[in-house]
CSV table of C-alpha atoms in Angstrom, one decimal:
chain,number,residue,atom,x,y,z
A,212,MET,CA,-39.8,-12.1,2.3
A,213,SER,CA,-37.6,-15.1,3.2
A,214,MET,CA,-34.2,-14.6,4.8
A,215,THR,CA,-32.5,-16.2,1.8
A,216,LYS,CA,-34.2,-13.9,-0.7
A,217,ARG,CA,-33.5,-10.9,1.4
A,218,LEU,CA,-29.9,-11.7,1.9
A,219,ALA,CA,-29.5,-12.5,-1.8
A,220,GLY,CA,-30.4,-9.0,-2.7
A,221,ILE,CA,-27.6,-7.7,-0.5
A,222,VAL,CA,-25.0,-9.1,-2.9
A,223,GLY,CA,-26.7,-7.9,-6.1
A,224,VAL,CA,-25.7,-4.9,-8.1
A,225,ALA,CA,-27.3,-2.6,-5.6
A,226,LEU,CA,-24.9,-3.5,-2.7
A,227,PRO,CA,-23.3,-0.1,-2.1
A,228,ALA,CA,-26.7,1.5,-1.8
A,229,ALA,CA,-27.8,-1.2,0.7
A,230,ILE,CA,-24.6,-0.8,2.8
A,231,ALA,CA,-24.7,3.0,2.6
A,232,MET,CA,-28.0,2.8,4.5
A,233,SER,CA,-25.9,1.6,7.5
A,234,GLY,CA,-28.0,-1.4,8.5
A,235,CYS,CA,-31.7,-1.5,9.4
A,236,GLY,CA,-31.8,-0.6,13.0
A,237,GLY,CA,-33.5,2.7,13.8
A,238,ASP,CA,-32.6,5.2,16.5
A,239,LYS,CA,-34.3,5.0,19.8
A,240,ALA,CA,-37.2,7.4,20.3
A,241,ASN,CA,-36.5,10.4,22.5
A,242,PRO,CA,-39.5,10.8,24.9
A,243,ASN,CA,-38.9,14.6,24.8
A,244,GLY,CA,-39.3,14.6,21.0
A,245,GLY,CA,-36.9,14.0,18.1
A,246,GLN,CA,-34.5,11.1,17.9
A,247,ALA,CA,-32.0,10.0,20.6
A,248,THR,CA,-28.6,8.7,19.6
A,249,SER,CA,-28.8,4.9,19.4
A,250,ILE,CA,-26.2,2.4,20.7
A,251,GLU,CA,-23.9,1.8,17.8
A,252,VAL,CA,-21.6,-0.9,16.5
A,253,LYS,CA,-19.3,0.5,13.8
A,254,ILE,CA,-18.0,-1.9,11.0
A,255,ASP,CA,-16.0,-1.0,7.9
A,256,GLY,CA,-13.8,-2.8,5.4
A,257,SER,CA,-14.0,-5.5,2.8
A,258,SER,CA,-16.7,-5.3,0.0
A,259,THR,CA,-16.4,-9.1,-0.1
A,260,VAL,CA,-17.2,-9.6,3.6
A,261,ALA,CA,-19.8,-6.8,3.7
A,262,PRO,CA,-22.7,-8.9,2.5
A,263,ILE,CA,-22.1,-11.3,5.5
A,264,SER,CA,-21.8,-8.5,8.0
A,265,GLN,CA,-24.8,-6.7,6.6
A,266,ALA,CA,-26.9,-9.9,6.8
A,267,MET,CA,-25.8,-10.4,10.3
A,268,ALA,CA,-26.7,-6.8,11.2
A,269,GLU,CA,-30.2,-7.2,9.7
A,270,GLU,CA,-30.9,-10.4,11.6
A,271,PHE,CA,-29.3,-9.2,14.8
A,272,GLN,CA,-31.3,-5.9,14.8
A,273,ASN,CA,-34.5,-7.8,14.4
A,274,GLU,CA,-33.9,-9.1,17.9
A,275,ASN,CA,-32.0,-6.1,19.3
A,276,LYS,CA,-33.8,-3.0,18.0
A,277,GLU,CA,-32.0,-0.8,20.5
A,278,ILE,CA,-28.6,-1.5,18.8
A,279,HIS,CA,-27.7,0.1,15.5
A,280,VAL,CA,-25.0,-1.7,13.5
A,281,THR,CA,-23.4,0.3,10.6
A,282,VAL,CA,-21.6,-1.6,7.8
A,283,ALA,CA,-19.6,0.6,5.5
A,284,ILE,CA,-17.3,-0.4,2.6
A,285,SER,CA,-13.9,1.1,2.3
A,286,GLY,CA,-12.2,-2.1,1.1
A,287,THR,CA,-10.1,-4.3,3.3
A,288,GLY,CA,-7.1,-1.8,3.3
A,289,GLY,CA,-9.4,1.2,3.7
A,290,GLY,CA,-11.2,-0.5,6.6
A,291,PHE,CA,-7.9,-1.3,8.4
A,292,LYS,CA,-6.8,2.3,8.1
A,293,LYS,CA,-9.7,3.3,10.2
A,294,PHE,CA,-9.5,0.2,12.5
A,295,VAL,CA,-5.9,0.7,13.5
A,296,ILE,CA,-6.5,4.2,14.7
A,297,GLY,CA,-9.6,3.2,16.7
A,298,GLU,CA,-12.3,4.7,14.5
A,299,THR,CA,-14.2,1.4,14.2
A,300,ASP,CA,-15.2,-1.5,16.4
A,301,ILE,CA,-14.9,-4.3,13.8
A,302,SER,CA,-13.0,-4.5,10.5
A,303,ASP,CA,-14.3,-6.8,7.7
A,304,ALA,CA,-11.3,-8.3,5.8
A,305,SER,CA,-10.8,-10.6,2.8
A,306,ARG,CA,-7.1,-11.0,3.6
A,307,PRO,CA,-5.1,-11.2,6.8
A,308,ILE,CA,-3.9,-8.0,8.5
A,309,LYS,CA,-0.5,-6.9,7.2
A,310,GLN,CA,2.6,-6.2,9.3
A,311,GLU,CA,2.5,-2.5,8.7
A,312,GLU,CA,-1.1,-2.4,9.7
A,313,GLN,CA,-0.3,-4.3,12.9
A,314,ASP,CA,2.5,-1.9,13.6
A,315,THR,CA,0.2,1.1,13.3
A,316,ALA,CA,-2.3,-0.6,15.5
A,317,LYS,CA,0.3,-1.3,18.2
A,318,SER,CA,1.5,2.3,18.1
A,319,ASN,CA,-2.0,3.5,18.7
A,320,GLY,CA,-2.6,1.0,21.6
A,321,ILE,CA,-5.0,-1.1,19.5
A,322,GLU,CA,-5.1,-4.9,20.2
A,323,PHE,CA,-7.2,-7.0,17.9
A,324,ILE,CA,-8.9,-10.4,17.8
A,325,GLU,CA,-8.8,-12.1,14.4
A,326,LEU,CA,-11.8,-14.2,13.7
A,327,PRO,CA,-12.2,-16.3,10.5
A,328,VAL,CA,-16.0,-16.4,9.6
A,329,GLY,CA,-16.2,-18.2,6.3
A,330,TYR,CA,-14.6,-19.1,2.9
A,331,ASP,CA,-14.6,-17.5,-0.5
A,332,GLY,CA,-13.5,-18.7,-3.9
A,333,LEU,CA,-12.2,-15.8,-6.1
A,334,SER,CA,-14.1,-16.0,-9.3
A,335,VAL,CA,-12.7,-15.2,-12.8
A,336,VAL,CA,-15.6,-14.1,-15.0
A,337,VAL,CA,-16.2,-13.0,-18.6
A,338,ASN,CA,-19.1,-11.8,-20.6
A,339,PRO,CA,-21.8,-14.5,-21.4
A,340,GLN,CA,-21.3,-13.8,-25.1
A,341,ASN,CA,-17.7,-15.0,-24.8
A,342,ASP,CA,-17.9,-18.4,-26.4
A,343,TRP,CA,-14.1,-19.0,-26.8
A,344,VAL,CA,-12.8,-19.1,-23.2
A,345,ASP,CA,-13.5,-22.6,-21.9
A,346,HIS,CA,-10.9,-22.3,-19.1
A,347,LEU,CA,-7.7,-20.6,-18.1
A,348,THR,CA,-4.6,-22.0,-16.5
A,349,ILE,CA,-2.8,-20.1,-13.7
A,350,ASP,CA,0.1,-19.5,-16.1
A,351,GLU,CA,-2.3,-18.0,-18.6
A,352,LEU,CA,-3.8,-15.8,-15.9
A,353,LYS,CA,-0.3,-14.6,-14.9
A,354,LYS,CA,0.5,-14.0,-18.6
A,355,MET,CA,-2.6,-11.8,-18.8
A,356,TRP,CA,-2.6,-9.9,-15.5
A,357,SER,CA,1.0,-9.4,-14.4
A,358,SER,CA,2.7,-6.1,-14.5
A,359,THR,CA,5.1,-7.4,-17.2
A,360,SER,CA,2.3,-8.7,-19.4
A,361,THR,CA,2.5,-8.0,-23.2
A,362,VAL,CA,-1.0,-9.4,-23.7
A,363,LYS,CA,-3.3,-7.0,-25.5
A,364,ASN,CA,-5.7,-9.2,-27.5
A,365,TRP,CA,-7.4,-12.6,-26.8
A,366,SER,CA,-5.2,-14.1,-29.5
A,367,ASP,CA,-2.2,-13.2,-27.5
A,368,VAL,CA,-3.3,-15.8,-24.9
A,369,ARG,CA,-4.2,-18.5,-27.4
A,370,PRO,CA,-3.7,-18.1,-31.1
A,371,ASN,CA,-7.1,-19.6,-32.0
A,372,TRP,CA,-8.9,-17.0,-29.9
A,373,PRO,CA,-10.3,-13.8,-31.5
A,374,ASN,CA,-7.8,-11.0,-32.4
A,375,ARG,CA,-9.7,-8.4,-30.4
A,376,PRO,CA,-8.6,-6.2,-27.5
A,377,ILE,CA,-9.2,-7.5,-24.0
A,378,LYS,CA,-10.9,-5.2,-21.5
A,379,PHE,CA,-9.6,-5.9,-18.0
A,380,TYR,CA,-11.6,-5.2,-14.8
A,381,SER,CA,-10.3,-5.6,-11.2
A,382,PRO,CA,-11.1,-4.5,-7.7
A,383,THR,CA,-9.2,-1.4,-6.4
A,384,THR,CA,-5.9,-1.4,-4.6
A,385,ASN,CA,-7.7,-1.0,-1.3
A,386,ASN,CA,-9.4,-4.3,-1.7
A,387,GLY,CA,-8.2,-7.5,-0.1
A,388,THR,CA,-9.4,-9.3,-3.2
A,389,PHE,CA,-6.9,-7.4,-5.3
A,390,ASP,CA,-4.1,-8.2,-2.8
A,391,TYR,CA,-5.0,-11.9,-2.7
A,392,PHE,CA,-5.4,-12.4,-6.5
A,393,THR,CA,-2.2,-10.7,-7.4
A,394,GLU,CA,-0.3,-12.7,-4.7
A,395,ALA,CA,-1.9,-16.0,-5.7
A,396,VAL,CA,-1.7,-15.6,-9.5
A,397,ASN,CA,1.2,-13.2,-10.2
A,398,GLY,CA,3.3,-14.2,-7.2
A,399,LYS,CA,3.6,-10.8,-5.8
A,400,GLU,CA,1.0,-8.7,-3.9
A,401,LYS,CA,-0.2,-5.7,-5.9
A,402,ASP,CA,1.7,-6.8,-9.0
A,403,GLN,CA,-0.8,-6.1,-11.8
A,404,ARG,CA,-0.8,-4.5,-15.3
A,405,GLN,CA,-1.6,-0.8,-15.5
A,406,ASP,CA,-4.4,-0.7,-18.1
A,407,VAL,CA,-7.1,-2.1,-15.9
A,408,SER,CA,-10.5,-0.6,-15.1
A,409,MET,CA,-10.5,-0.7,-11.3
A,410,SER,CA,-13.7,-0.3,-9.2
A,411,GLN,CA,-16.0,-1.9,-6.6
A,412,PRO,CA,-17.4,-5.4,-7.6
A,413,THR,CA,-20.9,-4.1,-8.3
A,414,THR,CA,-19.5,-1.6,-10.9
A,415,MET,CA,-17.4,-4.4,-12.3
A,416,VAL,CA,-20.5,-6.6,-12.8
A,417,ARG,CA,-22.1,-3.9,-14.9
A,418,GLY,CA,-18.9,-3.3,-16.9
A,419,ILE,CA,-18.3,-7.0,-17.7
A,420,ALA,CA,-22.0,-7.6,-18.5
A,421,GLY,CA,-21.9,-4.9,-21.1
A,422,ASP,CA,-18.6,-5.8,-22.9
A,423,LYS,CA,-18.1,-9.0,-24.9
A,424,ASP,CA,-14.3,-8.8,-24.5
A,425,ALA,CA,-14.2,-8.1,-20.8
A,426,ILE,CA,-12.6,-10.2,-18.1
A,427,GLY,CA,-12.4,-9.6,-14.3
A,428,TYR,CA,-12.3,-11.2,-10.9
A,429,PHE,CA,-14.1,-10.8,-7.5
A,430,GLY,CA,-15.6,-12.8,-4.6
A,431,TYR,CA,-17.8,-15.7,-5.4
A,432,ALA,CA,-21.0,-14.0,-4.1
A,433,TYR,CA,-20.9,-11.4,-6.8
A,434,TYR,CA,-20.8,-14.0,-9.5
A,435,ALA,CA,-23.4,-16.2,-7.8
A,436,ASN,CA,-25.9,-13.4,-7.5
A,437,ASN,CA,-25.4,-12.2,-11.0
A,438,LYS,CA,-25.1,-15.5,-13.0
A,439,SER,CA,-27.4,-14.3,-15.8
A,440,GLN,CA,-25.0,-11.4,-16.6
A,441,LEU,CA,-21.7,-13.3,-16.2
A,442,LYS,CA,-19.9,-16.4,-17.3
A,443,ILE,CA,-17.6,-18.2,-14.9
A,444,VAL,CA,-14.2,-19.3,-16.1
A,445,PRO,CA,-12.8,-22.6,-14.8
A,446,VAL,CA,-9.3,-22.3,-13.5
A,447,ASP,CA,-6.6,-25.0,-13.9
A,448,SER,CA,-3.8,-24.9,-11.4
A,449,GLY,CA,-2.4,-28.2,-12.6
A,450,THR,CA,-5.1,-30.7,-11.7
A,451,GLY,CA,-7.6,-29.8,-14.4
A,452,PRO,CA,-10.1,-26.9,-14.8
A,453,GLN,CA,-12.2,-26.2,-11.8
A,454,ILE,CA,-15.0,-23.8,-11.0
A,455,PRO,CA,-15.5,-22.6,-7.5
A,456,THR,CA,-17.9,-24.9,-5.7
A,457,GLU,CA,-18.8,-25.2,-2.0
A,458,ASP,CA,-16.7,-28.4,-1.5
A,459,GLY,CA,-13.8,-27.1,-3.6
A,460,ILE,CA,-13.7,-23.8,-1.7
A,461,ARG,CA,-14.0,-25.4,1.7
A,462,THR,CA,-11.4,-28.0,1.2
A,463,GLY,CA,-9.0,-25.8,-0.8
A,464,THR,CA,-9.0,-28.0,-3.9
A,465,TYR,CA,-10.1,-24.9,-5.8
A,466,LYS,CA,-6.5,-23.8,-6.0
A,467,PRO,CA,-5.1,-21.2,-5.4
A,468,LEU,CA,-8.1,-19.0,-5.3
A,469,SER,CA,-9.9,-20.3,-2.1
A,470,ARG,CA,-9.4,-18.0,0.9
A,471,PRO,CA,-10.7,-17.4,4.4
A,472,LEU,CA,-12.8,-14.3,5.2
A,473,PHE,CA,-12.4,-12.5,8.5
A,474,ILE,CA,-13.7,-10.0,11.0
A,475,TYR,CA,-11.2,-8.2,13.3
A,476,VAL,CA,-12.5,-6.9,16.6
A,477,ASN,CA,-10.9,-4.1,18.6
A,478,LYS,CA,-10.2,-5.6,22.0
A,479,LYS,CA,-11.1,-2.2,23.7
A,480,SER,CA,-14.5,-2.4,22.0
A,481,VAL,CA,-15.3,-5.7,23.7
A,482,ALA,CA,-15.9,-3.7,26.8
A,483,LYS,CA,-19.0,-2.2,25.1
A,484,PRO,CA,-21.8,-4.7,25.7
A,485,GLU,CA,-23.4,-4.0,22.3
A,486,VAL,CA,-20.2,-5.0,20.5
A,487,LYS,CA,-19.7,-8.2,22.5
A,488,LYS,CA,-23.3,-9.1,22.0
A,489,PHE,CA,-23.1,-8.6,18.3
A,490,VAL,CA,-19.9,-10.7,17.9
A,491,ASP,CA,-21.4,-13.4,20.0
A,492,TYR,CA,-24.4,-13.4,17.6
A,493,TYR,CA,-22.1,-13.3,14.6
A,494,LEU,CA,-20.2,-16.5,15.5
A,495,ALA,CA,-23.3,-18.3,16.8
A,496,ASN,CA,-25.1,-17.8,13.5
A,497,ALA,CA,-22.3,-17.8,10.9
A,498,ALA,CA,-23.0,-21.4,9.9
A,499,LYS,CA,-26.5,-20.4,8.9
A,500,ILE,CA,-26.0,-16.9,7.5
A,501,VAL,CA,-22.7,-17.2,5.6
A,502,PRO,CA,-24.2,-19.7,3.1
A,503,SER,CA,-27.2,-17.4,2.7
A,504,THR,CA,-24.9,-14.8,1.3
A,505,PHE,CA,-23.4,-17.2,-1.3
A,506,TYR,CA,-20.2,-17.8,0.7
A,507,VAL,CA,-19.1,-21.0,2.3
A,508,ALA,CA,-19.4,-21.8,6.0
A,509,LEU,CA,-16.5,-23.2,8.0
A,510,PRO,CA,-16.8,-26.7,9.3
A,511,ASP,CA,-18.5,-27.0,12.7
A,512,ASN,CA,-15.2,-27.8,14.4
A,513,ALA,CA,-13.6,-24.7,13.0
A,514,TYR,CA,-16.3,-22.5,14.3
A,515,GLU,CA,-15.8,-24.1,17.7
A,516,MET,CA,-12.1,-23.2,17.6
A,517,VAL,CA,-12.9,-19.7,16.4
A,518,THR,CA,-15.4,-19.2,19.2
A,519,LYS,CA,-12.8,-20.5,21.7
A,520,ARG,CA,-10.4,-17.8,20.3
A,521,TRP,CA,-13.1,-15.2,20.8
A,522,THR,CA,-14.1,-16.3,24.4
A,523,GLU,CA,-10.5,-16.4,25.4
A,524,MET,CA,-9.8,-13.0,23.8
A,525,THR,CA,-6.8,-14.3,21.9
A,526,THR,CA,-5.2,-11.3,20.3
A,527,GLY,CA,-2.9,-11.1,17.2
A,528,THR,CA,-2.9,-12.8,13.9
A,529,MET,CA,-2.4,-16.5,13.1
A,530,PHE,CA,-0.7,-15.7,9.8
A,531,HIS,CA,3.0,-15.4,8.8
A,532,GLY,CA,2.5,-12.9,6.0
A,533,THR,CA,0.2,-13.7,3.1
A,534,GLU,CA,-0.3,-17.5,3.0
A,535,VAL,CA,-2.1,-18.6,-0.2
A,536,GLY,CA,-4.2,-21.7,0.0
A,537,ILE,CA,-4.1,-22.4,3.7
A,538,THR,CA,-7.3,-23.5,5.4
A,539,VAL,CA,-8.7,-22.1,8.7
A,540,GLU,CA,-8.5,-25.5,10.2
A,541,GLU,CA,-4.8,-25.7,9.5
A,542,LEU,CA,-4.3,-22.2,10.9
A,543,LEU,CA,-6.2,-22.9,14.1
A,544,SER,CA,-4.5,-26.3,14.6
A,545,ARG,CA,-1.1,-24.7,14.1
A,546,GLU,CA,-1.9,-22.0,16.6
A,547,ALA,CA,-3.0,-24.6,19.1
A,548,LYS,CA,0.3,-26.4,18.8
């Protein structure tokens, strides 16, 4: 099976099962019988970034069979809860680390290295049988999704749309996708209406695919790998309706739903040769593997700056709170100045 086909399967509806298997590396054989404990790299966090880290783990373990890389999904927030108390080596994240998470890490003596690895374009999707939604503006999305929304039916959004109840789907509150979407669309992180079915993206795919009146949002890879079951909704932020495309996501013209994706590395874990070797591999191969998982690679010069950040063990975050729409190049250039 080709790498592209194998990686594509990771972001299909069977993703949690794939991740739950904790990578593909086997334990080293014990010459006295049974299985010896393998050398392990522990990763947890974002369901959005998980396909990238899982793909990295598979390819890395093909070359390093003595190292076992586990990739779990607790959501960005759930992953950080474990990371800031030292339970994991690496935290997958679809948003920057928050101040309270940094404070907890500091109180536990955890320093971290923040490494952008790719771009995502949050995708708004509906059921393929939905033949009335041609696009949605940011104002309409806010009208629909904010905590003060009075929208119940499609006709409440536009009068010529069907007078039928909307079924809302979103990621859980532990997901960085939830944090980013609510900040970018509603203007306040975690501000969202209450009557929403909240779950992991793969469950959302099934729900939206089975309900003509459903709408939801998640990372682009989940749409790209399930196109036959979903319909993408172009988003108009004031410059005309746009769907997430590679160029639009990379340049940030798909506004305001383009965002960087990260891994965070515990600086203490770098002392473990297996962790350093895996992160070296991750950055060296990101330009190839990130697109294979239906996300967007950073420009080459950005990977060079990220690798410099890694080799110099630069700790801390480049962000000043949640910054919607900023590119990795802008962040790295700002840090350099």
